[in-house]
Amino acid sequence: MRIGELARRTGVSERSLRYYEQAGLLSAGRTPGGHREYAEGAADRVARIQTLYAAGLCSEKIAKLLPCMRDSDGRAAATADTYLMTELTWERARIDRMIEDLRRSRALLDEVIATAARPADEQP
């Protein structure tokens, strides 16, 4: 599929797709006319890349991680090594800390909302 079709299927801009290719996260063949041509599984790979970016991983870490994931289902492949698993364990802990911070923030907001929703004569 061409870059425009991949962009439509994934909701990712063509510019981002070109960046992913430049960063070694995504590969494309070329047509005789020089247009990018992506394999059918590219949409799944782009979704995986987006998920990893959303988790706060940088493109360098994602580039290390993707070869350790099977394209068919995203699960770990035999190429995953101890160093990478150590890094990913650290990333998971960082994400857990972010989740806990967000939970505390949400609880604080809930408290403020609940207080603000009370009638004025019931305010503390």
GROMACS .gro file of N, CA and C in nm:
model
  372
    1MET      N    1   0.084  -0.117   0.000
    1MET     CA    2   0.000   0.000   0.000
    1MET      C    3   0.089   0.124   0.000
    2ARG      N    4   0.038   0.229  -0.054
    2ARG     CA    5   0.113   0.355  -0.061
    2ARG      C    6   0.102   0.432   0.070
    3ILE      N    7   0.184   0.532   0.085
    3ILE     CA    8   0.192   0.607   0.209
    3ILE      C    9   0.060   0.674   0.246
    4GLY      N   10  -0.012   0.726   0.147
    4GLY     CA   11  -0.140   0.790   0.175
    4GLY      C   12  -0.241   0.693   0.233
    5GLU      N   13  -0.244   0.571   0.178
    5GLU     CA   14  -0.335   0.469   0.228
    5GLU      C   15  -0.298   0.428   0.370
    6LEU      N   16  -0.169   0.412   0.397
    6LEU     CA   17  -0.124   0.376   0.531
    6LEU      C   18  -0.160   0.488   0.629
    7ALA      N   19  -0.142   0.611   0.588
    7ALA     CA   20  -0.178   0.725   0.673
    7ALA      C   21  -0.328   0.723   0.703
    8ARG      N   22  -0.411   0.698   0.604
    8ARG     CA   23  -0.556   0.691   0.625
    8ARG      C   24  -0.594   0.577   0.719
    9ARG      N   25  -0.534   0.462   0.698
    9ARG     CA   26  -0.568   0.344   0.781
    9ARG      C   27  -0.528   0.362   0.927
   10THR      N   28  -0.418   0.431   0.950
   10THR     CA   29  -0.363   0.441   1.086
   10THR      C   30  -0.394   0.572   1.156
   11GLY      N   31  -0.433   0.674   1.081
   11GLY     CA   32  -0.455   0.805   1.140
   11GLY      C   33  -0.326   0.877   1.173
   12VAL      N   34  -0.217   0.831   1.114
   12VAL     CA   35  -0.084   0.889   1.136
   12VAL      C   36  -0.047   0.967   1.011
   13SER      N   37   0.008   1.085   1.028
   13SER     CA   38   0.040   1.168   0.912
   13SER      C   39   0.148   1.105   0.824
   14GLU      N   40   0.147   1.142   0.698
   14GLU     CA   41   0.251   1.094   0.606
   14GLU      C   42   0.388   1.139   0.653
   15ARG      N   43   0.395   1.258   0.709
   15ARG     CA   44   0.522   1.310   0.760
   15ARG      C   45   0.575   1.218   0.871
   16SER      N   46   0.487   1.177   0.963
   16SER     CA   47   0.529   1.087   1.071
   16SER      C   48   0.574   0.953   1.016
   17LEU      N   49   0.503   0.903   0.916
   17LEU     CA   50   0.541   0.775   0.855
   17LEU      C   51   0.680   0.785   0.792
   18ARG      N   52   0.708   0.897   0.727
   18ARG     CA   53   0.842   0.915   0.670
   18ARG      C   54   0.947   0.922   0.781
   19TYR      N   55   0.913   0.988   0.892
   19TYR     CA   56   1.004   0.993   1.007
   19TYR      C   57   1.029   0.853   1.061
   20TYR      N   58   0.923   0.773   1.075
   20TYR     CA   59   0.939   0.637   1.125
   20TYR      C   60   1.035   0.558   1.038
   21GLU      N   61   1.024   0.580   0.907
   21GLU     CA   62   1.114   0.510   0.815
   21GLU      C   63   1.257   0.559   0.834
   22GLN      N   64   1.274   0.689   0.845
   22GLN     CA   65   1.408   0.747   0.864
   22GLN      C   66   1.471   0.699   0.994
   23ALA      N   67   1.389   0.682   1.099
   23ALA     CA   68   1.438   0.639   1.229
   23ALA      C   69   1.458   0.488   1.238
   24GLY      N   70   1.425   0.416   1.131
   24GLY     CA   71   1.443   0.271   1.128
   24GLY      C   72   1.331   0.195   1.197
   25LEU      N   73   1.217   0.260   1.218
   25LEU     CA   74   1.104   0.196   1.285
   25LEU      C   75   1.011   0.127   1.187
   26LEU      N   76   1.014   0.168   1.063
   26LEU     CA   77   0.922   0.119   0.961
   26LEU      C   78   0.999   0.110   0.830
   27SER      N   79   0.970   0.010   0.751
   27SER     CA   80   1.040   0.001   0.623
   27SER      C   81   0.938  -0.003   0.510
   28ALA      N   82   0.984   0.043   0.396
   28ALA     CA   83   0.899   0.046   0.278
   28ALA      C   84   0.984   0.010   0.157
   29GLY      N   85   0.921  -0.060   0.067
   29GLY     CA   86   0.985  -0.082  -0.062
   29GLY      C   87   0.960   0.040  -0.149
   30ARG      N   88   1.010   0.035  -0.269
   30ARG     CA   89   0.989   0.146  -0.361
   30ARG      C   90   0.933   0.092  -0.492
   31THR      N   91   0.842   0.168  -0.549
   31THR     CA   92   0.790   0.133  -0.680
   31THR      C   93   0.892   0.178  -0.784
   32PRO      N   94   0.879   0.135  -0.909
   32PRO     CA   95   0.972   0.184  -1.012
   32PRO      C   96   0.973   0.336  -1.022
   33GLY      N   97   0.862   0.399  -0.985
   33GLY     CA   98   0.854   0.545  -0.988
   33GLY      C   99   0.908   0.610  -0.863
   34GLY      N  100   0.957   0.530  -0.768
   34GLY     CA  101   1.017   0.584  -0.647
   34GLY      C  102   0.921   0.607  -0.532
   35HIS      N  103   0.794   0.568  -0.548
   35HIS     CA  104   0.697   0.586  -0.440
   35HIS      C  105   0.715   0.478  -0.334
   36ARG      N  106   0.690   0.515  -0.210
   36ARG     CA  107   0.696   0.417  -0.101
   36ARG      C  108   0.583   0.318  -0.116
   37GLU      N  109   0.615   0.192  -0.086
   37GLU     CA  110   0.514   0.087  -0.088
   37GLU      C  111   0.532   0.003   0.038
   38TYR      N  112   0.428   0.000   0.120
   38TYR     CA  113   0.433  -0.069   0.249
   38TYR      C  114   0.363  -0.203   0.242
   39ALA      N  115   0.414  -0.297   0.320
   39ALA     CA  116   0.352  -0.429   0.329
   39ALA      C  117   0.220  -0.416   0.404
   40GLU      N  118   0.137  -0.515   0.390
   40GLU     CA  119   0.005  -0.515   0.455
   40GLU      C  120   0.017  -0.504   0.606
   41GLY      N  121   0.118  -0.564   0.667
   41GLY     CA  122   0.136  -0.560   0.812
   41GLY      C  123   0.186  -0.427   0.865
   42ALA      N  124   0.212  -0.332   0.778
   42ALA     CA  125   0.267  -0.203   0.822
   42ALA      C  126   0.169  -0.129   0.914
   43ALA      N  127   0.040  -0.144   0.892
   43ALA     CA  128  -0.058  -0.075   0.977
   43ALA      C  129  -0.047  -0.125   1.121
   44ASP      N  130  -0.030  -0.257   1.139
   44ASP     CA  131  -0.013  -0.311   1.274
   44ASP      C  132   0.114  -0.257   1.338
   45ARG      N  133   0.219  -0.249   1.260
   45ARG     CA  134   0.347  -0.200   1.312
   45ARG      C  135   0.335  -0.053   1.353
   46VAL      N  136   0.266   0.026   1.271
   46VAL     CA  137   0.247   0.168   1.304
   46VAL      C  138   0.166   0.180   1.433
   47ALA      N  139   0.064   0.098   1.449
   47ALA     CA  140  -0.016   0.100   1.573
   47ALA      C  141   0.073   0.068   1.694
   48ARG      N  142   0.162  -0.029   1.677
   48ARG     CA  143   0.254  -0.066   1.784
   48ARG      C  144   0.348   0.050   1.816
   49ILE      N  145   0.399   0.115   1.713
   49ILE     CA  146   0.488   0.230   1.731
   49ILE      C  147   0.414   0.340   1.807
   50GLN      N  148   0.292   0.368   1.768
   50GLN     CA  149   0.213   0.471   1.834
   50GLN      C  150   0.190   0.438   1.982
   51THR      N  151   0.164   0.312   2.011
   51THR     CA  152   0.143   0.270   2.149
   51THR      C  153   0.270   0.292   2.231
   52LEU      N  154   0.384   0.258   2.174
   52LEU     CA  155   0.511   0.275   2.245
   52LEU      C  156   0.545   0.422   2.266
   53TYR      N  157   0.516   0.506   2.165
   53TYR     CA  158   0.534   0.650   2.182
   53TYR      C  159   0.443   0.703   2.291
   54ALA      N  160   0.318   0.658   2.292
   54ALA     CA  161   0.222   0.704   2.394
   54ALA      C  162   0.267   0.665   2.534
   55ALA      N  163   0.341   0.556   2.544
   55ALA     CA  164   0.394   0.512   2.673
   55ALA      C  165   0.516   0.593   2.714
   56GLY      N  166   0.561   0.682   2.627
   56GLY     CA  167   0.673   0.769   2.660
   56GLY      C  168   0.809   0.719   2.616
   57LEU      N  169   0.813   0.612   2.536
   57LEU     CA  170   0.941   0.562   2.488
   57LEU      C  171   0.989   0.651   2.373
   58CYS      N  172   1.119   0.672   2.366
   58CYS     CA  173   1.177   0.751   2.258
   58CYS      C  174   1.200   0.661   2.136
   59SER      N  175   1.224   0.723   2.023
   59SER     CA  176   1.240   0.646   1.899
   59SER      C  177   1.359   0.552   1.906
   60GLU      N  178   1.466   0.589   1.977
   60GLU     CA  179   1.581   0.500   1.989
   60GLU      C  180   1.544   0.371   2.061
   61LYS      N  181   1.469   0.383   2.171
   61LYS     CA  182   1.427   0.263   2.244
   61LYS      C  183   1.329   0.181   2.162
   62ILE      N  184   1.240   0.250   2.093
   62ILE     CA  185   1.143   0.179   2.009
   62ILE      C  186   1.217   0.102   1.900
   63ALA      N  187   1.320   0.164   1.842
   63ALA     CA  188   1.398   0.097   1.737
   63ALA      C  189   1.466  -0.028   1.792
   64LYS      N  190   1.508  -0.026   1.918
   64LYS     CA  191   1.568  -0.144   1.979
   64LYS      C  192   1.463  -0.250   2.009
   65LEU      N  193   1.346  -0.206   2.045
   65LEU     CA  194   1.239  -0.298   2.086
   65LEU      C  195   1.171  -0.368   1.970
   66LEU      N  196   1.143  -0.296   1.863
   66LEU     CA  197   1.066  -0.353   1.752
   66LEU      C  198   1.124  -0.482   1.694
   67PRO      N  199   1.256  -0.494   1.678
   67PRO     CA  200   1.307  -0.621   1.626
   67PRO      C  201   1.284  -0.739   1.721
   68CYS      N  202   1.254  -0.709   1.845
   68CYS     CA  203   1.229  -0.814   1.944
   68CYS      C  204   1.080  -0.848   1.954
   69MET      N  205   1.000  -0.790   1.867
   69MET     CA  206   0.857  -0.817   1.865
   69MET      C  207   0.819  -0.881   1.733
   70ARG      N  208   0.735  -0.979   1.739
   70ARG     CA  209   0.688  -1.042   1.616
   70ARG      C  210   0.590  -0.948   1.548
   71ASP      N  211   0.603  -0.932   1.418
   71ASP     CA  212   0.513  -0.843   1.345
   71ASP      C  213   0.370  -0.896   1.342
   72SER      N  214   0.355  -1.027   1.347
   72SER     CA  215   0.221  -1.082   1.336
   72SER      C  216   0.132  -1.049   1.455
   73ASP      N  217   0.188  -1.048   1.575
   73ASP     CA  218   0.104  -1.025   1.693
   73ASP      C  219   0.166  -0.931   1.797
   74GLY      N  220   0.287  -0.883   1.773
   74GLY     CA  221   0.350  -0.790   1.865
   74GLY      C  222   0.411  -0.853   1.989
   75ARG      N  223   0.400  -0.983   2.003
   75ARG     CA  224   0.457  -1.049   2.120
   75ARG      C  225   0.608  -1.061   2.106
   76ALA      N  226   0.673  -1.095   2.217
   76ALA     CA  227   0.819  -1.106   2.217
   76ALA      C  228   0.866  -1.214   2.122
   77ALA      N  229   0.977  -1.187   2.059
   77ALA     CA  230   1.042  -1.283   1.970
   77ALA      C  231   1.169  -1.333   2.038
   78ALA      N  232   1.229  -1.432   1.981
   78ALA     CA  233   1.349  -1.493   2.039
   78ALA      C  234   1.468  -1.396   2.043
   79THR      N  235   1.463  -1.287   1.968
   79THR     CA  236   1.576  -1.194   1.963
   79THR      C  237   1.580  -1.099   2.082
   80ALA      N  238   1.481  -1.104   2.171
   80ALA     CA  239   1.483  -1.018   2.290
   80ALA      C  240   1.602  -1.059   2.377
   81ASP      N  241   1.680  -0.961   2.423
   81ASP     CA  242   1.797  -0.992   2.504
   81ASP      C  243   1.785  -0.935   2.645
   82THR      N  244   1.877  -0.972   2.731
   82THR     CA  245   1.874  -0.932   2.872
   82THR      C  246   1.883  -0.781   2.888
   83TYR      N  247   1.971  -0.716   2.812
   83TYR     CA  248   1.986  -0.571   2.822
   83TYR      C  249   1.855  -0.501   2.790
   84LEU      N  250   1.792  -0.543   2.682
   84LEU     CA  251   1.666  -0.482   2.642
   84LEU      C  252   1.559  -0.506   2.748
   85MET      N  253   1.553  -0.626   2.801
   85MET     CA  254   1.453  -0.656   2.903
   85MET      C  255   1.475  -0.571   3.029
   86THR      N  256   1.601  -0.544   3.062
   86THR     CA  257   1.632  -0.457   3.176
   86THR      C  258   1.580  -0.316   3.148
   87GLU      N  259   1.606  -0.265   3.030
   87GLU     CA  260   1.558  -0.132   2.992
   87GLU      C  261   1.405  -0.126   2.994
   88LEU      N  262   1.343  -0.229   2.942
   88LEU     CA  263   1.197  -0.230   2.937
   88LEU      C  264   1.136  -0.242   3.076
   89THR      N  265   1.202  -0.314   3.163
   89THR     CA  266   1.155  -0.324   3.302
   89THR      C  267   1.160  -0.187   3.368
   90TRP      N  268   1.267  -0.112   3.341
   90TRP     CA  269   1.278   0.023   3.393
   90TRP      C  270   1.168   0.112   3.336
   91GLU      N  271   1.142   0.100   3.205
   91GLU     CA  272   1.035   0.179   3.141
   91GLU      C  273   0.900   0.144   3.202
   92ARG      N  274   0.876   0.017   3.226
   92ARG     CA  275   0.749  -0.024   3.286
   92ARG      C  276   0.734   0.038   3.425
   93ALA      N  277   0.839   0.039   3.503
   93ALA     CA  278   0.835   0.101   3.636
   93ALA      C  279   0.807   0.251   3.624
   94ARG      N  280   0.867   0.315   3.526
   94ARG     CA  281   0.843   0.459   3.503
   94ARG      C  282   0.696   0.483   3.470
   95ILE      N  283   0.640   0.399   3.385
   95ILE     CA  284   0.499   0.411   3.348
   95ILE      C  285   0.410   0.388   3.471
   96ASP      N  286   0.445   0.290   3.552
   96ASP     CA  287   0.369   0.265   3.675
   96ASP      C  288   0.370   0.388   3.765
   97ARG      N  289   0.486   0.455   3.776
   97ARG     CA  290   0.493   0.578   3.856
   97ARG      C  291   0.405   0.687   3.796
   98MET      N  292   0.405   0.698   3.664
   98MET     CA  293   0.320   0.797   3.598
   98MET      C  294   0.172   0.767   3.624
   99ILE      N  295   0.135   0.642   3.618
   99ILE     CA  296  -0.004   0.603   3.643
   99ILE      C  297  -0.044   0.640   3.786
  100GLU      N  298   0.044   0.613   3.881
  100GLU     CA  299   0.014   0.646   4.021
  100GLU      C  300   0.002   0.797   4.039
  101ASP      N  301   0.090   0.874   3.974
  101ASP     CA  302   0.081   1.020   3.981
  101ASP      C  303  -0.052   1.068   3.922
  102LEU      N  304  -0.093   1.009   3.811
  102LEU     CA  305  -0.220   1.046   3.750
  102LEU      C  306  -0.338   1.009   3.839
  103ARG      N  307  -0.330   0.896   3.906
  103ARG     CA  308  -0.438   0.858   3.999
  103ARG      C  309  -0.450   0.958   4.114
  104ARG      N  310  -0.335   1.000   4.168
  104ARG     CA  311  -0.337   1.099   4.276
  104ARG      C  312  -0.395   1.231   4.226
  105SER      N  313  -0.357   1.271   4.106
  105SER     CA  314  -0.409   1.395   4.048
  105SER      C  315  -0.560   1.385   4.027
  106ARG      N  316  -0.605   1.270   3.978
  106ARG     CA  317  -0.748   1.251   3.956
  106ARG      C  318  -0.824   1.256   4.088
  107ALA      N  319  -0.770   1.193   4.193
  107ALA     CA  320  -0.835   1.195   4.323
  107ALA      C  321  -0.846   1.338   4.377
  108LEU      N  322  -0.741   1.417   4.358
  108LEU     CA  323  -0.745   1.556   4.401
  108LEU      C  324  -0.851   1.634   4.323
  109LEU      N  325  -0.856   1.614   4.192
  109LEU     CA  326  -0.957   1.681   4.111
  109LEU      C  327  -1.098   1.637   4.152
  110ASP      N  328  -1.117   1.509   4.179
  110ASP     CA  329  -1.247   1.460   4.224
  110ASP      C  330  -1.290   1.531   4.353
  111GLU      N  331  -1.195   1.548   4.443
  111GLU     CA  332  -1.224   1.615   4.570
  111GLU      C  333  -1.263   1.761   4.547
  112VAL      N  334  -1.191   1.830   4.461
  112VAL     CA  335  -1.222   1.970   4.432
  112VAL      C  336  -1.358   1.980   4.363
  113ILE      N  337  -1.384   1.891   4.268
  113ILE     CA  338  -1.513   1.892   4.198
  113ILE      C  339  -1.627   1.867   4.296
  114ALA      N  340  -1.610   1.769   4.382
  114ALA     CA  341  -1.715   1.736   4.480
  114ALA      C  342  -1.740   1.854   4.574
  115THR      N  343  -1.632   1.919   4.616
  115THR     CA  344  -1.647   2.035   4.704
  115THR      C  345  -1.716   2.149   4.632
  116ALA      N  346  -1.678   2.174   4.509
  116ALA     CA  347  -1.737   2.284   4.433
  116ALA      C  348  -1.883   2.258   4.400
  117ALA      N  349  -1.921   2.132   4.393
  117ALA     CA  350  -2.059   2.096   4.358
  117ALA      C  351  -2.155   2.108   4.476
  118ARG      N  352  -2.100   2.118   4.598
  118ARG     CA  353  -2.186   2.132   4.716
  118ARG      C  354  -2.249   2.271   4.721
  119PRO      N  355  -2.368   2.278   4.776
  119PRO     CA  356  -2.427   2.412   4.796
  119PRO      C  357  -2.338   2.497   4.885
  120ALA      N  358  -2.343   2.625   4.869
  120ALA     CA  359  -2.256   2.718   4.942
  120ALA      C  360  -2.267   2.701   5.093
  121ASP      N  361  -2.387   2.672   5.144
  121ASP     CA  362  -2.401   2.659   5.288
  121ASP      C  363  -2.343   2.528   5.343
  122GLU      N  364  -2.307   2.435   5.254
  122GLU     CA  365  -2.245   2.309   5.296
  122GLU      C  366  -2.094   2.309   5.274
  123GLN      N  367  -2.040   2.419   5.225
  123GLN     CA  368  -1.895   2.428   5.199
  123GLN      C  369  -1.821   2.426   5.331
  124PRO      N  370  -1.704   2.361   5.336
  124PRO     CA  371  -1.626   2.357   5.461
  124PRO      C  372  -1.571   2.492   5.499
   0.00000   0.00000   0.00000
